[in-house]
Amino acid sequence: MTITKFTASDLGNLKAEQPVVVLLHGYGADERDLPGIMSYLPNLPWVSPRAPLPTEHGGFAWYGVERVLNPTLEDVIAPTEALWHWLDDLLEPKQPLVVIGFSQGGLMAAQLLRTRPEAIAACVILAGFAADVEMPADAALRLNKPKVLYCRGAQDTVVAKDAVAGLNRWLQLHTRAQTKTYEGLGHSIDDRVMNDVADFVTAAIG
């Protein structure tokens, strides 16, 4: 499993240890889905990879749909390793990451935190969920409890209630989560969400 397509801001003049935003799209979307949100974070470089698996109805996925809201360890290990391999090739070793993922991409944002928390400057989960498995860094996260921002629409019917509950359980055990719920919002993002994301990221990276 490899990542072969992406879009990005100009990465040619990256400063040492400058935070880079990693945008992780949801199921059935692609690398062009999320870069528009960078207007809320105008001074940060960014990368937006395409998930490795094509879907039947167009777009791409980080793993298959058989257990889309309750993936197994086998489901998530390969795309997590592929994402880290791609980031390692693209960026400098000490480049701190601001990971922002939507829906299935939110799970992948959590996966990056759950495997190399020392590389993550800020983690934002938008309308996402988490894998109910033990990941390599979960024990360390339970001790250190980094801050995470989790945003969801009150009218989101795509991510089932048990998946929302599962993510909340994981966040409570492993992080100091800021959880935001937005009335009138479904499985989507709006200005309210992105204003909160901008405030969180700005505070996290100083």
PDB file of N, CA and C in Angstrom, residues 144-192:
ATOM      1  N   ASN A 144       0.572  10.940  29.178  1.00  0.00           N
ATOM      2  CA  ASN A 144       0.875  12.332  28.825  1.00  0.00           C
ATOM      3  C   ASN A 144      -0.356  13.154  28.453  1.00  0.00           C
ATOM      4  N   LYS A 145      -1.375  12.511  27.911  1.00  0.00           N
ATOM      5  CA  LYS A 145      -2.650  13.134  27.566  1.00  0.00           C
ATOM      6  C   LYS A 145      -2.485  14.467  26.814  1.00  0.00           C
ATOM      7  N   PRO A 146      -2.106  14.401  25.537  1.00  0.00           N
ATOM      8  CA  PRO A 146      -2.008  15.621  24.748  1.00  0.00           C
ATOM      9  C   PRO A 146      -3.382  16.222  24.467  1.00  0.00           C
ATOM     10  N   LYS A 147      -3.391  17.485  24.121  1.00  0.00           N
ATOM     11  CA  LYS A 147      -4.636  18.141  23.747  1.00  0.00           C
ATOM     12  C   LYS A 147      -5.029  17.725  22.334  1.00  0.00           C
ATOM     13  N   VAL A 148      -6.321  17.468  22.141  1.00  0.00           N
ATOM     14  CA  VAL A 148      -6.885  17.120  20.839  1.00  0.00           C
ATOM     15  C   VAL A 148      -8.178  17.899  20.687  1.00  0.00           C
ATOM     16  N   LEU A 149      -8.454  18.369  19.469  1.00  0.00           N
ATOM     17  CA  LEU A 149      -9.730  19.020  19.182  1.00  0.00           C
ATOM     18  C   LEU A 149     -10.604  18.060  18.384  1.00  0.00           C
ATOM     19  N   TYR A 150     -11.827  17.819  18.878  1.00  0.00           N
ATOM     20  CA  TYR A 150     -12.801  16.965  18.196  1.00  0.00           C
ATOM     21  C   TYR A 150     -14.053  17.774  17.932  1.00  0.00           C
ATOM     22  N   CYS A 151     -14.406  17.924  16.655  1.00  0.00           N
ATOM     23  CA  CYS A 151     -15.577  18.693  16.250  1.00  0.00           C
ATOM     24  C   CYS A 151     -16.540  17.802  15.475  1.00  0.00           C
ATOM     25  N   ARG A 152     -17.839  17.929  15.787  1.00  0.00           N
ATOM     26  CA  ARG A 152     -18.838  17.162  15.043  1.00  0.00           C
ATOM     27  C   ARG A 152     -20.147  17.945  14.974  1.00  0.00           C
ATOM     28  N   GLY A 153     -20.916  17.673  13.930  1.00  0.00           N
ATOM     29  CA  GLY A 153     -22.227  18.273  13.800  1.00  0.00           C
ATOM     30  C   GLY A 153     -23.253  17.537  14.636  1.00  0.00           C
ATOM     31  N   ALA A 154     -24.123  18.263  15.284  1.00  0.00           N
ATOM     32  CA  ALA A 154     -25.168  17.641  16.105  1.00  0.00           C
ATOM     33  C   ALA A 154     -26.117  16.803  15.258  1.00  0.00           C
ATOM     34  N   GLN A 155     -26.233  17.126  13.985  1.00  0.00           N
ATOM     35  CA  GLN A 155     -27.121  16.389  13.084  1.00  0.00           C
ATOM     36  C   GLN A 155     -26.363  15.446  12.151  1.00  0.00           C
ATOM     37  N   ASP A 156     -25.166  15.069  12.524  1.00  0.00           N
ATOM     38  CA  ASP A 156     -24.380  14.121  11.723  1.00  0.00           C
ATOM     39  C   ASP A 156     -24.977  12.725  11.880  1.00  0.00           C
ATOM     40  N   THR A 157     -25.511  12.178  10.798  1.00  0.00           N
ATOM     41  CA  THR A 157     -26.076  10.829  10.813  1.00  0.00           C
ATOM     42  C   THR A 157     -25.189   9.826  10.080  1.00  0.00           C
ATOM     43  N   VAL A 158     -24.040  10.271   9.587  1.00  0.00           N
ATOM     44  CA  VAL A 158     -23.127   9.379   8.870  1.00  0.00           C
ATOM     45  C   VAL A 158     -22.287   8.562   9.848  1.00  0.00           C
ATOM     46  N   VAL A 159     -21.722   9.224  10.845  1.00  0.00           N
ATOM     47  CA  VAL A 159     -20.957   8.532  11.886  1.00  0.00           C
ATOM     48  C   VAL A 159     -21.941   8.116  12.974  1.00  0.00           C
ATOM     49  N   ALA A 160     -22.162   6.820  13.111  1.00  0.00           N
ATOM     50  CA  ALA A 160     -23.176   6.285  14.018  1.00  0.00           C
ATOM     51  C   ALA A 160     -22.868   6.640  15.478  1.00  0.00           C
ATOM     52  N   LYS A 161     -23.929   6.601  16.302  1.00  0.00           N
ATOM     53  CA  LYS A 161     -23.788   6.988  17.708  1.00  0.00           C
ATOM     54  C   LYS A 161     -22.771   6.132  18.454  1.00  0.00           C
ATOM     55  N   ASP A 162     -22.715   4.836  18.143  1.00  0.00           N
ATOM     56  CA  ASP A 162     -21.753   3.997  18.861  1.00  0.00           C
ATOM     57  C   ASP A 162     -20.318   4.332  18.460  1.00  0.00           C
ATOM     58  N   ALA A 163     -20.115   4.773  17.205  1.00  0.00           N
ATOM     59  CA  ALA A 163     -18.775   5.195  16.781  1.00  0.00           C
ATOM     60  C   ALA A 163     -18.385   6.502  17.458  1.00  0.00           C
ATOM     61  N   VAL A 164     -19.337   7.412  17.596  1.00  0.00           N
ATOM     62  CA  VAL A 164     -19.091   8.661  18.325  1.00  0.00           C
ATOM     63  C   VAL A 164     -18.746   8.352  19.780  1.00  0.00           C
ATOM     64  N   ALA A 165     -19.511   7.451  20.385  1.00  0.00           N
ATOM     65  CA  ALA A 165     -19.257   7.076  21.778  1.00  0.00           C
ATOM     66  C   ALA A 165     -17.891   6.428  21.930  1.00  0.00           C
ATOM     67  N   GLY A 166     -17.508   5.580  20.957  1.00  0.00           N
ATOM     68  CA  GLY A 166     -16.209   4.935  21.011  1.00  0.00           C
ATOM     69  C   GLY A 166     -15.068   5.936  20.936  1.00  0.00           C
ATOM     70  N   LEU A 167     -15.189   6.921  20.057  1.00  0.00           N
ATOM     71  CA  LEU A 167     -14.157   7.955  19.972  1.00  0.00           C
ATOM     72  C   LEU A 167     -14.096   8.746  21.267  1.00  0.00           C
ATOM     73  N   ASN A 168     -15.242   9.102  21.821  1.00  0.00           N
ATOM     74  CA  ASN A 168     -15.237   9.860  23.074  1.00  0.00           C
ATOM     75  C   ASN A 168     -14.587   9.076  24.212  1.00  0.00           C
ATOM     76  N   ARG A 169     -14.838   7.764  24.267  1.00  0.00           N
ATOM     77  CA  ARG A 169     -14.179   6.944  25.293  1.00  0.00           C
ATOM     78  C   ARG A 169     -12.670   6.977  25.122  1.00  0.00           C
ATOM     79  N   TRP A 170     -12.218   6.815  23.884  1.00  0.00           N
ATOM     80  CA  TRP A 170     -10.774   6.824  23.633  1.00  0.00           C
ATOM     81  C   TRP A 170     -10.174   8.182  23.993  1.00  0.00           C
ATOM     82  N   LEU A 171     -10.831   9.252  23.593  1.00  0.00           N
ATOM     83  CA  LEU A 171     -10.330  10.588  23.897  1.00  0.00           C
ATOM     84  C   LEU A 171     -10.245  10.838  25.398  1.00  0.00           C
ATOM     85  N   GLN A 172     -11.244  10.396  26.140  1.00  0.00           N
ATOM     86  CA  GLN A 172     -11.246  10.627  27.582  1.00  0.00           C
ATOM     87  C   GLN A 172     -10.110   9.887  28.273  1.00  0.00           C
ATOM     88  N   LEU A 173      -9.779   8.701  27.787  1.00  0.00           N
ATOM     89  CA  LEU A 173      -8.724   7.901  28.398  1.00  0.00           C
ATOM     90  C   LEU A 173      -7.320   8.354  28.008  1.00  0.00           C
ATOM     91  N   HIS A 174      -7.173   8.923  26.801  1.00  0.00           N
ATOM     92  CA  HIS A 174      -5.844   9.122  26.238  1.00  0.00           C
ATOM     93  C   HIS A 174      -5.468  10.574  25.980  1.00  0.00           C
ATOM     94  N   THR A 175      -6.390  11.500  26.086  1.00  0.00           N
ATOM     95  CA  THR A 175      -6.107  12.885  25.724  1.00  0.00           C
ATOM     96  C   THR A 175      -6.806  13.851  26.669  1.00  0.00           C
ATOM     97  N   ARG A 176      -6.477  15.116  26.495  1.00  0.00           N
ATOM     98  CA  ARG A 176      -7.253  16.203  27.090  1.00  0.00           C
ATOM     99  C   ARG A 176      -8.037  16.830  25.937  1.00  0.00           C
ATOM    100  N   ALA A 177      -9.151  16.216  25.612  1.00  0.00           N
ATOM    101  CA  ALA A 177      -9.884  16.597  24.410  1.00  0.00           C
ATOM    102  C   ALA A 177     -10.744  17.831  24.640  1.00  0.00           C
ATOM    103  N   GLN A 178     -10.726  18.704  23.657  1.00  0.00           N
ATOM    104  CA  GLN A 178     -11.726  19.761  23.558  1.00  0.00           C
ATOM    105  C   GLN A 178     -12.766  19.266  22.554  1.00  0.00           C
ATOM    106  N   THR A 179     -13.980  19.057  23.009  1.00  0.00           N
ATOM    107  CA  THR A 179     -15.038  18.525  22.151  1.00  0.00           C
ATOM    108  C   THR A 179     -16.044  19.623  21.846  1.00  0.00           C
ATOM    109  N   LYS A 180     -16.294  19.820  20.560  1.00  0.00           N
ATOM    110  CA  LYS A 180     -17.215  20.862  20.113  1.00  0.00           C
ATOM    111  C   LYS A 180     -18.328  20.217  19.287  1.00  0.00           C
ATOM    112  N   THR A 181     -19.576  20.547  19.612  1.00  0.00           N
ATOM    113  CA  THR A 181     -20.727  20.065  18.857  1.00  0.00           C
ATOM    114  C   THR A 181     -21.495  21.274  18.336  1.00  0.00           C
ATOM    115  N   TYR A 182     -21.902  21.196  17.066  1.00  0.00           N
ATOM    116  CA  TYR A 182     -22.477  22.350  16.387  1.00  0.00           C
ATOM    117  C   TYR A 182     -23.909  22.061  15.948  1.00  0.00           C
ATOM    118  N   GLU A 183     -24.848  22.807  16.491  1.00  0.00           N
ATOM    119  CA  GLU A 183     -26.243  22.641  16.126  1.00  0.00           C
ATOM    120  C   GLU A 183     -26.468  23.017  14.662  1.00  0.00           C
ATOM    121  N   GLY A 184     -27.345  22.252  14.000  1.00  0.00           N
ATOM    122  CA  GLY A 184     -27.680  22.525  12.613  1.00  0.00           C
ATOM    123  C   GLY A 184     -26.665  22.031  11.611  1.00  0.00           C
ATOM    124  N   LEU A 185     -25.603  21.376  12.071  1.00  0.00           N
ATOM    125  CA  LEU A 185     -24.550  20.890  11.177  1.00  0.00           C
ATOM    126  C   LEU A 185     -24.617  19.373  11.071  1.00  0.00           C
ATOM    127  N   GLY A 186     -24.566  18.868   9.854  1.00  0.00           N
ATOM    128  CA  GLY A 186     -24.517  17.435   9.620  1.00  0.00           C
ATOM    129  C   GLY A 186     -23.090  16.946   9.502  1.00  0.00           C
ATOM    130  N   HIS A 187     -22.857  16.042   8.553  1.00  0.00           N
ATOM    131  CA  HIS A 187     -21.520  15.472   8.346  1.00  0.00           C
ATOM    132  C   HIS A 187     -20.737  16.420   7.449  1.00  0.00           C
ATOM    133  N   SER A 188     -20.275  17.519   8.059  1.00  0.00           N
ATOM    134  CA  SER A 188     -19.697  18.594   7.261  1.00  0.00           C
ATOM    135  C   SER A 188     -18.859  19.505   8.153  1.00  0.00           C
ATOM    136  N   ILE A 189     -18.365  20.572   7.530  1.00  0.00           N
ATOM    137  CA  ILE A 189     -17.562  21.591   8.204  1.00  0.00           C
ATOM    138  C   ILE A 189     -18.143  22.944   7.832  1.00  0.00           C
ATOM    139  N   ASP A 190     -18.161  23.885   8.779  1.00  0.00           N
ATOM    140  CA  ASP A 190     -18.588  25.237   8.453  1.00  0.00           C
ATOM    141  C   ASP A 190     -17.657  26.254   9.110  1.00  0.00           C
ATOM    142  N   ASP A 191     -18.014  27.541   8.997  1.00  0.00           N
ATOM    143  CA  ASP A 191     -17.156  28.592   9.544  1.00  0.00           C
ATOM    144  C   ASP A 191     -16.949  28.442  11.046  1.00  0.00           C
ATOM    145  N   ARG A 192     -17.977  28.014  11.760  1.00  0.00           N
ATOM    146  CA  ARG A 192     -17.850  27.844  13.208  1.00  0.00           C
ATOM    147  C   ARG A 192     -16.769  26.822  13.534  1.00  0.00           C
TER     148      ARG A 192
END
